[in-house]
Short mmCIF file of the C-alpha atoms (twelve columns), coordinates in Angstrom:
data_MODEL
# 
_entry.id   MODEL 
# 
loop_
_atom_site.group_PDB 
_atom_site.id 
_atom_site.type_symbol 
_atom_site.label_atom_id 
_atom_site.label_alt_id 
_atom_site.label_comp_id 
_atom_site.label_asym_id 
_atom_site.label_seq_id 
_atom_site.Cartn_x 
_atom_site.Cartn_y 
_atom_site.Cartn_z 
_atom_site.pdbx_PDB_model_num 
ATOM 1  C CA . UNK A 1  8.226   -11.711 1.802   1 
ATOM 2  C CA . UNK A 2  7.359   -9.624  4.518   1 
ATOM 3  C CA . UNK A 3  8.959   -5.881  4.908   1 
ATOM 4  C CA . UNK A 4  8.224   -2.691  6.713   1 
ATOM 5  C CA . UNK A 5  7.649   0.495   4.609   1 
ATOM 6  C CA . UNK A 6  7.694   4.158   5.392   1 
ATOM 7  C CA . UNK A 7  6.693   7.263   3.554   1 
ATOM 8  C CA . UNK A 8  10.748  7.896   2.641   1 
ATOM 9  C CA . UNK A 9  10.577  4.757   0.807   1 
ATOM 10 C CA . UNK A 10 7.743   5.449   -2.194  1 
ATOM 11 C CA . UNK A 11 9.506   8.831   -2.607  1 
ATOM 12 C CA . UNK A 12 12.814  7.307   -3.432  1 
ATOM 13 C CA . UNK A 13 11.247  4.357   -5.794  1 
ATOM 14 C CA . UNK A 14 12.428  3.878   -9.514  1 
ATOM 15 C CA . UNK A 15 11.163  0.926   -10.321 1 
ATOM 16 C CA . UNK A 16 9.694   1.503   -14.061 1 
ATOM 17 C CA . UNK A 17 8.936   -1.040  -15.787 1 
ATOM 18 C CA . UNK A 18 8.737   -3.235  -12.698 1 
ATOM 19 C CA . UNK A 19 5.778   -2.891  -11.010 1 
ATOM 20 C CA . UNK A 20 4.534   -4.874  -8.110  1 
ATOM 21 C CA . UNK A 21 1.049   -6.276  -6.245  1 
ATOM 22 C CA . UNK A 22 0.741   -4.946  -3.146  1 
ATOM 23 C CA . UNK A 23 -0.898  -7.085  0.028   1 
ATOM 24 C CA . UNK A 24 -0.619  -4.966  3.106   1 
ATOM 25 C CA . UNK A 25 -1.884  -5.944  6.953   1 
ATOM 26 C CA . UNK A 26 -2.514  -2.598  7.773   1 
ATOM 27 C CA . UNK A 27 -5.027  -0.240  8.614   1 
ATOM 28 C CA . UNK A 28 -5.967  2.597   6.343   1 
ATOM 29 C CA . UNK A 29 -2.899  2.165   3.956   1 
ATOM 30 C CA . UNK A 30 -5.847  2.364   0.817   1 
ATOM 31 C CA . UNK A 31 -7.828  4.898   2.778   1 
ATOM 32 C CA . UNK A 32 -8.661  6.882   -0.486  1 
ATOM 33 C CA . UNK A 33 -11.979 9.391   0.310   1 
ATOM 34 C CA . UNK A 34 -10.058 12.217  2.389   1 
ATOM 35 C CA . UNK A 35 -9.389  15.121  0.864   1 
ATOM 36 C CA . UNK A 36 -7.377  16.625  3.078   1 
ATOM 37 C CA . UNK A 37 -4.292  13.898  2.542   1 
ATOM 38 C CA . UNK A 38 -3.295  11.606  0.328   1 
ATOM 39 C CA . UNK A 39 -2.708  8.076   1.800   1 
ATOM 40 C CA . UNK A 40 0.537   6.017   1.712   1 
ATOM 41 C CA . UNK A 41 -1.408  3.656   -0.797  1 
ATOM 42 C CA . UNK A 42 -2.546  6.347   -3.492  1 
ATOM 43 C CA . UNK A 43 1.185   7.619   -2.902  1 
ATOM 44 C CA . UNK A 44 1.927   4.135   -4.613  1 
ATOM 45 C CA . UNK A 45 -0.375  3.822   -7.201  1 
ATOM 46 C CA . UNK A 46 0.177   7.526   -8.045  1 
ATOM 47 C CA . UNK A 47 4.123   7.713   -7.995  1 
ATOM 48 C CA . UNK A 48 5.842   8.649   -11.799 1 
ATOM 49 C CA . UNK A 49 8.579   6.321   -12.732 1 
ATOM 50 C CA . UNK A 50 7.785   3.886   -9.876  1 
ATOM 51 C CA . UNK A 51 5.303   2.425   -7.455  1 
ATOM 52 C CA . UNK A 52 2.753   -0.499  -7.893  1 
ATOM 53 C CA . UNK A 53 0.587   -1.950  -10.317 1 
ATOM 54 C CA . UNK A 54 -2.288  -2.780  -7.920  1 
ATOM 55 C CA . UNK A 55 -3.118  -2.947  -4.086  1 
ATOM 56 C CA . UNK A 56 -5.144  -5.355  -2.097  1 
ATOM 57 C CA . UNK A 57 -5.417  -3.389  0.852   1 
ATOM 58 C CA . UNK A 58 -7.774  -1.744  3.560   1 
ATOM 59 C CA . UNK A 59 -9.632  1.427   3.754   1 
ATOM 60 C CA . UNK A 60 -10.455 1.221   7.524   1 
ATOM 61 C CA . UNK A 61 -9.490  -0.032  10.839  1 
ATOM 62 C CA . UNK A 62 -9.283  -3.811  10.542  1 
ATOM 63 C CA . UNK A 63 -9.280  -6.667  12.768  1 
ATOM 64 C CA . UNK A 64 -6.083  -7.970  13.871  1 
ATOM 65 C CA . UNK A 65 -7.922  -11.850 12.898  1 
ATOM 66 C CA . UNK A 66 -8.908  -10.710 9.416   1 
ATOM 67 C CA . UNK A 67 -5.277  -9.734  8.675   1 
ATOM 68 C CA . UNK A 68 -4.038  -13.228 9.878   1 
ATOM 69 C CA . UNK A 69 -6.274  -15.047 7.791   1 
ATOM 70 C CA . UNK A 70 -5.207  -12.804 4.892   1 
ATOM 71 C CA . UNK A 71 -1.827  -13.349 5.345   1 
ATOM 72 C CA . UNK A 72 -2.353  -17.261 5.445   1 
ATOM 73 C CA . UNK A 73 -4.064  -17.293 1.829   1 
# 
């Protein structure tokens, strides 16, 4: 199932013991080698009492092409 997701979202989650896989179609949701912020992905992977189990996600820009034939798998 497909669903938009904002910042607002992870900071409200309590989902203990239920943590989900993550597949996102985005760019840079996973982006984890900046040090000056911490990315909406490491927000989920980090979050107490909440958040997911794992990601499968991007780093960097992606192609709109790659995406759809991720999505399709």
């Amino acid at each position: 199932q497909e669903r938009a997701l904002d910042e607002d979202m992870i900071i409200i989650w309590r989902n203990r013991p239920f943590y989900p896989l993550f597949v996102t179609a985005t760019c840079e949701f996973g982006r984890h080698d900046d040090p000056q912020r911490i990315s909406s992905g490491e927000k989920t992977l980090l979050k107490k009492n909440g958040g997911t189990i794992g990601l499968v996600t991007s780093a960097r820009p992606v192609n709109a092409s790659t995406n759809f034939t991720l999505n399709q798998a």
